[in-house]
XYZ file of C-alpha atoms in Angstrom:
736
model
C -0.061 0.068 -0.025
C 1.238 3.442 -0.968
C 2.377 5.393 2.298
C 2.019 8.923 2.539
C 1.148 11.673 5.007
C -0.328 14.873 4.764
C -3.370 15.527 7.150
C -6.289 17.638 5.590
C -5.378 20.563 7.776
C -1.877 20.705 6.472
C -2.971 20.270 2.715
C -2.787 24.077 2.301
C 0.809 23.948 3.785
C 2.089 21.120 1.592
C 3.648 22.965 -1.240
C 7.637 22.714 -2.015
C 10.105 25.628 -1.150
C 12.677 26.974 -3.209
C 14.579 24.162 -4.933
C 17.301 26.572 -6.417
C 20.582 26.353 -5.216
C 21.201 29.958 -5.892
C 20.245 32.139 -2.818
C 16.523 33.388 -3.115
C 15.275 36.400 -1.319
C 12.639 35.964 1.298
C 13.472 32.731 3.058
C 11.190 30.867 5.829
C 12.892 33.552 8.212
C 13.414 36.857 6.520
C 15.974 37.760 9.494
C 18.005 34.490 8.704
C 18.534 35.597 5.047
C 19.504 39.237 6.061
C 22.023 38.067 8.483
C 23.319 35.153 6.491
C 26.841 36.866 5.833
C 28.562 33.497 5.113
C 26.295 32.803 2.435
C 25.385 35.991 0.894
C 27.158 39.191 0.414
C 25.654 42.782 1.120
C 23.661 42.868 -2.045
C 22.124 39.343 -1.654
C 24.057 37.469 -3.981
C 25.377 34.075 -2.968
C 28.984 33.738 -1.926
C 30.831 30.734 -2.409
C 34.629 29.543 -1.444
C 35.157 26.226 -2.997
C 35.131 27.364 -6.574
C 38.518 29.427 -6.194
C 39.226 28.836 -2.364
C 38.497 32.652 -1.952
C 35.063 34.110 -1.168
C 33.562 35.018 -4.669
C 29.858 35.737 -5.733
C 28.506 32.667 -7.570
C 27.678 34.912 -10.463
C 31.540 35.763 -10.886
C 32.850 32.229 -10.544
C 34.733 30.808 -13.619
C 33.009 27.453 -13.091
C 29.679 25.905 -12.544
C 28.895 25.755 -8.810
C 25.739 25.215 -6.859
C 25.267 26.606 -3.178
C 22.401 25.561 -0.615
C 22.074 27.033 2.814
C 20.787 25.063 5.968
C 17.471 26.989 5.623
C 16.967 26.043 1.928
C 17.720 22.329 2.939
C 15.130 22.592 5.648
C 12.707 24.344 3.264
C 12.937 21.404 0.955
C 12.421 18.980 3.793
C 15.516 16.832 2.607
C 16.421 14.056 4.752
C 19.701 12.585 2.997
C 21.946 13.428 0.164
C 19.606 12.013 -2.382
C 16.941 14.605 -1.283
C 19.655 17.337 -1.280
C 20.098 16.951 -5.092
C 16.503 16.315 -5.882
C 15.968 19.467 -7.729
C 19.374 19.629 -9.328
C 20.028 18.580 -12.943
C 23.429 17.089 -13.674
C 23.916 15.777 -10.215
C 22.581 12.490 -8.744
C 22.869 10.076 -5.976
C 22.518 6.130 -6.572
C 20.398 4.317 -4.188
C 19.199 0.686 -5.000
C 16.686 -1.542 -3.140
C 18.491 -3.936 -0.582
C 18.432 -7.094 -2.694
C 22.042 -8.334 -1.628
C 22.918 -11.773 -0.341
C 25.376 -13.279 2.203
C 28.303 -14.224 -0.180
C 26.936 -13.191 -3.657
C 25.828 -9.787 -4.715
C 25.685 -6.223 -3.364
C 22.750 -4.542 -4.570
C 21.537 -1.807 -2.211
C 23.988 -2.540 0.573
C 25.827 0.802 0.337
C 22.510 2.753 0.809
C 22.910 6.105 -0.656
C 26.314 5.359 -2.420
C 27.764 8.545 -3.559
C 27.287 11.607 -5.821
C 27.549 11.420 -9.467
C 28.547 14.759 -11.245
C 28.029 14.883 -15.040
C 28.218 11.275 -15.263
C 31.084 10.537 -13.107
C 30.816 9.365 -9.486
C 31.930 7.268 -6.671
C 35.386 7.912 -5.258
C 36.337 10.053 -8.204
C 34.055 12.890 -6.670
C 35.926 14.728 -3.764
C 33.523 15.040 -0.480
C 34.714 17.063 2.155
C 33.228 18.339 5.584
C 34.916 21.770 6.898
C 37.693 20.868 4.321
C 38.579 17.367 5.669
C 38.040 14.611 2.983
C 35.271 11.930 3.847
C 36.970 8.534 3.587
C 36.500 6.941 0.375
C 33.965 4.224 -0.499
C 34.965 0.432 -0.931
C 33.559 -2.502 -2.689
C 34.571 -6.116 -2.720
C 32.388 -9.064 -3.596
C 29.259 -8.880 -1.550
C 30.614 -5.939 0.595
C 29.903 -2.316 -0.478
C 30.632 0.570 1.590
C 29.115 4.131 0.508
C 29.858 7.608 1.514
C 26.009 8.783 1.724
C 25.700 8.336 5.284
C 28.905 10.104 6.193
C 27.239 13.439 6.782
C 24.182 14.285 8.444
C 22.612 17.193 6.412
C 20.399 18.231 9.234
C 23.679 19.673 10.834
C 25.228 21.441 8.027
C 25.297 25.095 7.766
C 25.846 25.144 3.838
C 26.956 22.818 0.986
C 28.616 23.599 -2.349
C 28.618 21.349 -5.242
C 31.602 22.177 -7.967
C 31.473 20.627 -11.382
C 34.496 19.809 -13.200
C 37.950 18.664 -12.026
C 38.778 19.985 -8.595
C 42.479 18.742 -8.193
C 44.199 22.043 -9.132
C 42.809 23.278 -5.608
C 42.045 20.150 -3.756
C 44.312 17.366 -5.019
C 43.439 13.634 -5.358
C 39.917 12.529 -5.735
C 38.794 15.845 -7.314
C 38.584 13.905 -10.765
C 35.168 14.992 -11.788
C 34.216 17.597 -8.982
C 33.848 18.258 -5.332
C 31.009 18.388 -2.583
C 32.034 20.512 0.240
C 29.829 20.699 3.325
C 30.415 23.459 6.126
C 29.333 23.154 9.697
C 27.986 26.046 11.902
C 30.044 28.348 13.994
C 28.362 29.421 17.245
C 27.891 32.950 15.779
C 25.851 31.521 12.835
C 23.297 30.477 15.441
C 23.634 33.251 17.984
C 23.434 36.059 15.326
C 24.329 38.744 18.301
C 22.763 36.926 21.058
C 24.187 35.662 24.382
C 22.269 32.224 24.090
C 20.341 30.924 21.093
C 19.398 27.528 19.407
C 16.736 25.434 17.594
C 14.871 22.418 17.869
C 13.350 20.652 15.151
C 11.176 17.532 14.599
C 10.418 16.042 10.944
C 8.493 13.227 9.617
C 8.878 11.595 6.203
C 6.313 9.004 5.066
C 8.515 7.743 2.437
C 10.412 5.640 4.809
C 8.370 6.229 7.859
C 11.234 8.535 9.239
C 11.154 10.515 12.499
C 14.094 12.989 12.662
C 14.859 15.292 15.841
C 17.506 17.897 15.930
C 18.634 20.274 18.668
C 21.212 22.951 18.386
C 22.278 25.043 21.395
C 24.974 27.938 21.076
C 26.256 30.361 23.701
C 28.838 33.246 24.292
C 30.548 34.506 27.310
C 33.228 37.280 26.576
C 35.653 36.082 23.789
C 34.556 32.360 24.260
C 31.507 30.887 22.210
C 30.424 27.267 21.889
C 27.867 25.178 20.091
C 26.774 21.773 20.684
C 24.176 19.889 18.190
C 22.616 16.609 18.022
C 20.415 14.862 15.533
C 18.637 11.486 15.868
C 16.923 9.520 13.019
C 14.865 6.466 13.188
C 13.534 4.973 9.870
C 12.321 1.903 8.007
C 12.527 0.775 4.345
C 12.128 3.117 1.565
C 8.656 2.463 -0.207
C 8.112 1.646 -3.858
C 5.629 0.750 -6.253
C 6.111 -3.171 -6.121
C 3.203 -5.262 -5.464
C 4.458 -8.864 -5.449
C 4.742 -9.528 -1.819
C 6.162 -12.850 -1.888
C 9.339 -14.612 -0.515
C 12.113 -15.107 -2.812
C 13.621 -13.803 -5.832
C 10.369 -12.550 -7.455
C 9.653 -10.422 -4.670
C 9.287 -6.530 -5.680
C 7.959 -5.034 -2.375
C 10.562 -3.664 -0.134
C 12.624 -5.799 2.001
C 11.826 -4.906 5.882
C 14.352 -2.505 7.320
C 14.901 -1.061 10.629
C 17.416 1.754 11.009
C 18.570 4.620 12.949
C 21.510 7.125 13.205
C 22.900 9.607 15.592
C 25.208 12.532 14.751
C 26.553 15.128 17.148
C 29.094 17.953 16.708
C 30.603 20.364 19.465
C 32.575 23.455 18.645
C 34.321 25.925 20.948
C 35.591 29.291 19.310
C 37.952 31.903 21.068
C 37.741 35.225 19.568
C 40.521 37.489 20.959
C 41.294 40.814 19.752
C 43.263 41.385 16.425
C 41.440 39.349 14.023
C 42.558 35.961 15.578
C 40.017 33.004 15.936
C 40.870 29.605 17.541
C 38.501 26.732 16.836
C 38.084 23.167 18.406
C 35.655 20.745 16.676
C 34.383 17.412 17.575
C 32.211 15.584 15.247
C 30.488 12.050 15.716
C 28.244 10.039 13.401
C 26.916 6.465 13.594
C 24.415 4.545 11.897
C 22.909 1.128 12.231
C 20.499 -1.037 9.872
C 18.988 -4.310 10.277
C 17.585 -5.900 7.089
C 15.332 -8.839 6.661
C 16.194 -10.082 3.054
C 12.982 -11.899 2.348
C 13.855 -11.571 -1.285
C 16.830 -13.843 -0.438
C 14.803 -16.830 0.545
C 14.616 -19.831 -1.430
C 14.186 -23.725 -1.218
C 17.734 -23.771 0.489
C 17.807 -20.510 2.188
C 15.427 -20.528 5.188
C 16.536 -16.879 6.573
C 18.654 -14.189 5.470
C 19.282 -11.021 7.900
C 21.695 -8.393 7.635
C 23.177 -6.077 10.396
C 25.505 -3.184 9.340
C 26.751 -0.395 11.214
C 28.876 2.491 10.467
C 30.805 5.089 12.826
C 33.010 8.209 11.985
C 34.796 10.432 14.574
C 36.673 13.748 13.915
C 38.610 16.049 15.956
C 39.863 19.063 14.505
C 41.733 22.492 15.696
C 42.362 25.508 13.650
C 43.654 28.927 13.839
C 42.388 31.694 11.713
C 43.494 35.253 11.369
C 41.805 38.046 9.224
C 43.217 41.364 8.870
C 43.912 44.357 6.578
C 46.653 44.947 4.294
C 48.438 42.802 1.731
C 47.983 39.413 3.878
C 44.177 39.198 4.472
C 43.882 35.804 5.810
C 45.849 32.947 7.334
C 44.957 29.620 8.604
C 46.391 26.548 10.057
C 44.484 23.229 10.983
C 45.135 19.903 12.255
C 42.611 16.940 12.581
C 42.415 13.251 13.337
C 39.512 11.163 11.871
C 38.338 7.660 12.157
C 35.792 5.807 10.146
C 34.712 2.200 10.912
C 32.233 0.233 8.767
C 30.825 -3.338 9.805
C 28.702 -5.436 7.445
C 27.294 -8.839 9.112
C 25.095 -11.223 7.339
C 23.600 -14.354 8.707
C 22.182 -17.033 6.423
C 20.386 -20.202 7.523
C 20.550 -23.003 4.742
C 19.011 -26.416 4.302
C 20.500 -28.772 3.989
C 23.900 -27.063 3.874
C 25.409 -25.760 7.002
C 24.415 -22.311 8.101
C 27.115 -19.329 7.725
C 27.778 -16.024 8.433
C 29.825 -13.270 6.913
C 31.610 -10.301 8.657
C 33.120 -7.722 6.346
C 34.866 -4.581 7.824
C 36.459 -1.670 6.268
C 38.305 0.890 8.464
C 40.218 4.163 7.929
C 42.314 6.236 10.491
C 43.465 9.570 9.222
C 45.772 12.278 10.493
C 45.937 15.533 8.686
C 47.483 18.981 8.645
C 46.782 22.187 6.513
C 47.929 25.633 6.057
C 46.792 28.369 3.852
C 46.838 32.293 3.169
C 45.265 34.929 1.138
C 46.908 38.021 0.120
C 45.743 41.017 -2.081
C 48.120 43.546 -3.880
C 48.409 45.214 -7.341
C 51.088 44.920 -9.941
C 50.742 47.874 -12.417
C 47.148 47.687 -13.538
C 46.537 44.233 -12.492
C 44.812 43.676 -9.082
C 45.525 40.213 -7.486
C 43.878 38.074 -4.833
C 46.517 35.297 -4.193
C 45.623 31.882 -2.244
C 48.482 29.758 -1.327
C 48.735 26.772 1.034
C 49.893 23.138 1.788
C 48.191 20.198 3.120
C 49.103 16.561 4.056
C 47.271 13.575 5.280
C 48.312 10.260 6.560
C 45.678 7.381 6.360
C 46.019 3.664 7.791
C 43.219 1.655 5.779
C 42.416 -1.916 6.289
C 39.713 -4.497 5.143
C 38.996 -7.771 6.522
C 36.645 -10.652 5.538
C 35.370 -13.123 8.199
C 32.738 -15.466 9.024
C 31.857 -18.970 9.181
C 31.751 -21.702 6.774
C 34.138 -19.947 4.032
C 33.895 -21.349 0.399
C 36.176 -24.055 -0.801
C 39.532 -23.320 -1.022
C 39.290 -20.085 1.303
C 40.168 -19.389 4.912
C 38.524 -16.779 7.251
C 39.609 -14.445 8.442
C 41.217 -12.863 5.279
C 42.276 -9.571 4.043
C 41.002 -8.079 0.602
C 44.309 -6.335 0.520
C 47.003 -5.700 3.273
C 46.915 -2.921 5.883
C 48.160 0.004 4.110
C 49.428 3.493 5.042
C 48.279 6.156 2.371
C 49.959 9.381 2.261
C 48.738 12.483 0.123
C 50.613 15.628 0.297
C 50.059 18.841 -1.724
C 51.266 22.448 -2.376
C 48.711 24.841 -4.292
C 48.684 28.425 -5.527
C 45.784 30.360 -7.032
C 45.208 33.897 -8.289
C 42.351 36.149 -9.091
C 43.764 38.661 -11.538
C 41.534 41.522 -12.530
C 42.021 43.974 -15.333
C 39.249 46.152 -16.318
C 36.091 44.050 -17.376
C 38.260 40.661 -17.549
C 39.319 38.534 -14.526
C 41.473 35.504 -14.773
C 41.735 32.382 -12.280
C 44.943 30.661 -12.839
C 45.797 27.735 -10.318
C 48.405 25.218 -10.013
C 48.962 22.308 -7.722
C 51.543 19.936 -7.075
C 50.581 16.503 -5.332
C 52.748 13.592 -4.030
C 51.073 10.118 -2.980
C 52.440 7.050 -1.463
C 51.009 3.753 -0.712
C 52.888 1.592 1.786
C 51.553 -1.946 2.399
C 52.471 -3.562 5.762
C 53.096 -6.862 6.610
C 49.620 -8.717 7.155
C 49.212 -12.035 8.840
C 45.797 -12.522 7.195
C 47.483 -12.643 3.841
C 49.443 -15.928 2.415
C 53.193 -16.014 3.036
C 53.637 -15.969 -0.627
C 51.599 -13.170 -1.586
C 53.976 -10.223 -2.676
C 52.674 -6.828 -1.786
C 54.039 -3.825 -3.595
C 54.327 -0.143 -2.553
C 53.625 2.726 -5.034
C 54.351 6.608 -5.097
C 53.962 9.235 -7.528
C 53.634 12.846 -8.187
C 51.242 14.954 -10.237
C 50.879 18.605 -11.278
C 47.172 19.779 -12.003
C 46.810 23.243 -13.626
C 43.495 25.186 -13.972
C 42.756 28.437 -15.826
C 39.665 30.249 -15.504
C 38.217 33.564 -16.978
C 35.283 35.860 -16.619
C 34.550 38.608 -18.961
C 32.092 41.226 -17.642
C 30.395 42.714 -20.897
C 27.741 44.753 -18.778
C 26.724 45.020 -15.056
C 24.185 42.167 -16.061
C 26.107 40.042 -18.539
C 29.071 37.902 -18.090
C 30.991 35.379 -20.293
C 32.934 32.591 -18.482
C 35.208 29.856 -19.519
C 37.629 27.265 -17.425
C 40.027 24.630 -18.255
C 41.108 22.179 -15.732
C 43.105 18.943 -15.085
C 42.326 16.464 -12.312
C 43.635 13.323 -11.172
C 42.978 10.251 -8.596
C 45.673 8.305 -7.131
C 45.114 4.463 -6.991
C 43.573 3.062 -4.099
C 45.289 0.554 -1.699
C 42.778 -2.242 -2.507
C 43.385 -1.549 -6.168
C 47.276 -1.778 -6.125
C 47.356 -4.851 -3.660
C 43.821 -6.448 -3.992
C 43.994 -10.235 -3.111
C 41.669 -12.998 -3.432
C 42.244 -16.640 -4.329
C 40.055 -19.645 -4.991
C 42.221 -21.969 -6.926
C 39.480 -24.742 -6.686
C 37.205 -22.395 -9.011
C 40.343 -21.552 -11.046
C 40.720 -17.770 -10.398
C 42.957 -15.419 -8.327
C 43.762 -11.832 -8.164
C 47.313 -10.239 -7.966
C 48.706 -6.636 -7.221
C 49.721 -4.198 -9.919
C 52.849 -2.133 -8.881
C 52.430 -0.268 -12.403
C 48.940 0.992 -11.813
C 48.855 4.697 -12.534
C 46.711 7.474 -11.401
C 43.394 8.320 -13.293
C 43.364 11.570 -15.193
C 40.975 14.213 -16.339
C 40.776 17.260 -18.566
C 37.857 19.539 -18.861
C 36.703 22.580 -20.507
C 33.444 24.552 -20.081
C 32.304 27.901 -21.130
C 29.040 29.844 -21.005
C 27.033 32.864 -20.342
C 25.249 34.456 -17.359
C 22.707 37.184 -17.145
C 22.046 38.590 -13.783
C 19.605 41.143 -12.582
C 17.324 41.953 -9.721
C 14.502 40.121 -11.397
C 16.177 37.377 -13.369
C 19.237 35.073 -13.006
C 20.017 32.945 -16.385
C 23.000 31.045 -17.151
C 23.875 28.534 -19.951
C 26.939 26.141 -19.951
C 28.365 23.674 -22.471
C 31.368 21.320 -21.361
C 33.424 18.457 -22.452
C 35.591 16.347 -20.370
C 37.940 13.364 -21.250
C 39.198 11.063 -18.754
C 42.274 8.830 -19.196
C 43.706 5.608 -17.473
C 40.423 4.630 -15.923
C 41.160 2.080 -13.351
C 39.428 -1.394 -14.157
C 39.698 -4.949 -12.927
C 40.242 -7.263 -15.683
C 41.272 -10.803 -16.466
C 44.939 -10.379 -17.568
C 45.797 -14.061 -18.014
C 44.902 -17.674 -17.104
C 42.415 -20.355 -18.072
C 39.882 -20.458 -15.312
C 41.492 -23.942 -14.339
C 43.184 -24.974 -10.787
C 46.303 -25.559 -12.793
C 45.983 -22.439 -14.821
C 43.935 -20.029 -12.772
C 42.497 -16.990 -14.384
C 44.257 -13.741 -13.093
C 42.507 -10.786 -12.294
C 44.249 -7.419 -11.824
C 43.313 -3.680 -11.675
C 44.768 -2.113 -14.731
C 44.619 1.395 -16.535
C 42.415 0.561 -19.255
C 39.750 2.662 -20.600
C 39.360 6.349 -21.623
C 36.034 8.153 -21.110
C 34.570 11.118 -22.880
C 31.644 12.985 -21.510
C 29.882 16.068 -23.288
C 27.082 17.949 -22.497
C 25.199 21.349 -21.726
C 23.355 22.839 -18.548
C 21.163 25.911 -18.177
C 19.236 27.525 -15.377
C 16.943 30.559 -14.822
C 15.591 32.110 -11.756
C 12.749 34.651 -11.748
C 12.224 36.975 -8.612
C 9.320 39.180 -8.853
C 8.761 42.275 -6.777
C 5.332 40.811 -5.613
C 6.793 37.786 -4.202
C 6.384 35.340 -7.104
C 9.396 33.231 -7.882
C 10.178 30.749 -10.664
C 12.801 28.553 -11.962
C 13.747 26.451 -14.907
C 16.822 24.035 -14.902
C 17.786 21.398 -17.563
C 20.797 19.122 -18.137
C 21.939 16.836 -20.938
C 25.048 14.856 -21.358
C 26.318 12.045 -23.318
C 29.338 9.844 -22.530
C 31.526 6.921 -24.080
C 33.896 4.434 -22.788
C 36.694 4.180 -25.234
C 39.134 1.359 -25.501
C 42.007 2.880 -27.498
C 43.641 -0.650 -28.196
C 40.459 -2.181 -29.813
C 39.043 1.032 -31.243
C 35.721 0.553 -29.746
C 33.110 2.606 -27.901
C 30.474 1.843 -25.334
C 27.965 4.206 -23.598
C 29.199 5.261 -20.282
C 26.272 3.929 -18.046
C 26.666 6.384 -15.394
C 25.372 9.459 -17.519
C 21.952 10.349 -16.497
C 19.312 11.181 -19.248
C 18.068 14.618 -19.734
C 16.646 16.065 -16.593
C 14.332 19.082 -16.498
C 13.203 21.001 -13.340
C 10.370 23.726 -13.483
C 8.778 25.520 -10.765
C 6.813 28.362 -9.706
C 6.096 29.899 -6.170
C 5.062 32.673 -4.025
C 6.682 34.234 -0.929
C 5.426 36.841 1.336
C 7.748 39.862 1.468
C 8.099 39.621 5.260
C 8.819 35.993 5.109
C 5.744 34.834 6.919
C 4.689 32.287 4.449
C 5.227 30.993 1.098
C 5.180 27.865 -1.104
C 6.177 26.259 -4.354
C 5.370 23.673 -6.881
C 8.047 21.814 -8.727
C 7.829 19.685 -11.749
C 10.702 17.248 -12.380
C 10.992 15.417 -15.755
C 13.398 12.797 -16.674
C 13.718 11.505 -20.260
C 14.098 7.772 -20.974
C 17.555 6.621 -21.599
C 17.921 5.888 -25.437
C 18.582 2.396 -26.767
C 21.583 4.039 -28.440
C 22.894 5.351 -25.260
C 22.756 1.958 -23.533
C 23.583 -0.566 -26.179
C 26.523 -2.850 -24.936
C 25.955 -1.794 -21.260
C 23.814 -4.991 -20.301
C 23.239 -8.409 -21.670
C 21.272 -8.883 -23.684
C 20.269 -5.308 -23.432
C 19.444 -2.649 -20.723
C 16.053 -2.254 -18.841
C 15.166 1.512 -19.436
C 12.638 2.953 -17.283
C 10.081 5.082 -19.214
C 10.077 8.862 -19.178
C 8.309 10.444 -16.319
C 7.184 13.890 -14.951
C 6.632 14.223 -11.175
C 5.079 17.038 -9.150
C 6.172 18.085 -5.665
C 4.830 20.833 -3.497
C 6.121 22.316 -0.278
C 5.195 25.317 2.035
C 5.985 27.037 5.004
C 4.457 29.409 7.588
C 6.584 31.334 10.092
C 4.807 32.086 13.231
C 7.472 34.081 15.014
C 10.147 31.778 16.725
C 8.322 28.682 15.106
C 8.329 27.581 11.427
C 6.102 24.927 10.170
C 6.952 23.233 6.884
C 5.104 20.656 4.966
C 5.194 18.927 1.642
C 3.638 16.357 -0.496
C 5.893 14.636 -3.143
C 4.877 12.700 -6.257
C 1.565 14.433 -6.139
C 0.001 12.554 -8.966
C 1.266 9.148 -7.612
C 3.241 8.352 -10.684
C 5.122 5.029 -11.094
C 8.708 5.805 -12.139
C 12.429 4.815 -11.602
C 15.599 6.688 -11.713
C 18.279 5.684 -14.442
C 20.853 5.957 -11.788
C 19.452 3.247 -9.699
C 18.538 0.709 -12.396
C 21.551 0.927 -14.665
C 23.082 -2.206 -15.294
C 19.541 -4.120 -14.797
C 18.891 -6.390 -17.869
C 15.829 -5.818 -19.878
C 14.725 -9.375 -19.353
C 14.378 -8.617 -15.433
C 10.993 -9.557 -13.834
C 11.458 -7.391 -10.803
C 11.676 -3.906 -12.355
C 9.124 -2.555 -9.793
C 11.466 -3.270 -6.910
C 13.528 -0.346 -8.281
C 10.634 2.160 -8.500
C 10.479 5.144 -6.277
C 7.666 5.838 -3.449
C 4.414 6.800 -4.631
C 2.459 9.807 -3.095
C 4.295 10.700 0.202
C 4.472 13.692 2.466
C 6.488 15.099 5.027
C 6.222 17.806 7.840
C 8.717 19.552 10.146
C 8.404 21.954 12.839
C 11.202 24.191 13.947
C 11.476 26.401 17.080
C 14.174 28.966 17.359
C 15.038 30.850 20.546
């Protein structure tokens, strides 16, 4: 049965607030917008940092970047990163239904896996919180660890999504783009008060989620502090499947019971002279129990999974801001630990019952320093940013359980314990001369992988270390034709160092005739991107259009490089640099802001990509590129910020047969084109803000290509991959 929630009394409030990533005048709390100095300048235009590592208005950035504040996230009633990009063409998050097994298959195990930007995703997109990398995802056999649960969006102050290579500023992992989350300082909550905070409760019917958030901040003299906490309890995500049976033909969701906790604490010392010292602690955990009814069969009596994840971070930084040539200096240090556990219990008849326990752990130390300077050389005005950073990671993965496959022994390692070092130096400039502004940047990176002796690996397994360097250039330009019209262009290179599990992955089952071997010569993946476009900005209209072309080289892929799949001559699997990828496309966006409070938006993205095998001269469509997506919305907001609402239509085209040929065998399942309607609204009653929304108003049956890619056209369980029918969400926020 379709689950949805929106009482009759709230129907008038169930309309969707601003989906545009660009800042809009008149938020749910007008005072919030007026004082949001970190997100908007004095003229109300959105300020971003990750585009150039210096504060710049989003209209003057040489790249395509999106920004969203905490109020916009709350207005859209987003509960996770998939909701976060719900109305953003060109960016998606893959989330498949939980249909994995104990030893075979990992469908849906990673939850919200990762961001995909312009067709490239996974660890090829950098995700950072307060400038600190979120540990990478990992996949091996039936184990799949995503990064979607590494951040609780209810506690972030803002998020920026940078499209295109980001290595010239941020180093490895910025192959296709970067997603940067920022947590709040106490003053962001206090806004001049001695004590302030908020309490928020939210319910979402799509997965029966109850979320509760509390934030408290206070100041005494030069010392201010903030503590925040978020708790989420949820069940399985609903879909439009109707075959509620046991076994592989099941299309209704497998029952799930999950919860998460997230907490942050920050102390800030603001002495005189522009100095600021901050100490930050961050903690997240999540737990999910899945009853895999779809995995039952004549020989499998029961299949249950219990997955947990934890991440800790402690960071300290010193920031100085002043006047003169040197405008800012910052030094920071941090420690981070992430632990993921995936346990599966399988009861079998007549075979012995078995369990699997797979772990993936990261422990990271890091240092960073940067500065900004402003000066002139003749007619040229410069804003220079420079700095260095380094991180030391110890990464480990262990496979355990009972009743291992024939030829294997538990516990074992998918790769040896590895120390992974990344260091970099960067330099960027903003050079202004008349109407032209140039944004050159250059970064030098060094990486080193040092595997340790691992008793869980066979004595004859020869591990290999690796190190390398990379220089990543970038050049952007913005030409201001008039006060309203700007032309912009950007060229950038990116790279991603090989992962420890790719250089030294180990697996061996000689009884079945296959093994995997390390590759000391595995090189980094590389990218090269160029984009250009035009922007028109006025008080009433913002319009932008962008075209881009990106080439990716030395994609890392696991391939059979030898052997014959026999015990005497086992097949050899190895990660090698194989494919090249080319992605081209265009994006456009328009935002309208009427003086009478009416708002509107229109956004569209289209891309096509190919995987190219230079040796064979063949091309295969890149499956991770989403089909055309169009978002259109219209709304109205009271000028005083007391109430407002918006209705948004989202259209996704059907993936063409031409763009999926060769991706699946015999061919790909291609969900039909669809258009869905979402509506949200808010009412601001002084310190209390009530928000509500109805999503998929027409109860359409649809599925995202990102969730079904790789599914064969012969599938009989396509309905298992559909999204929820009509569903609702409400939230209540109290500020004091």
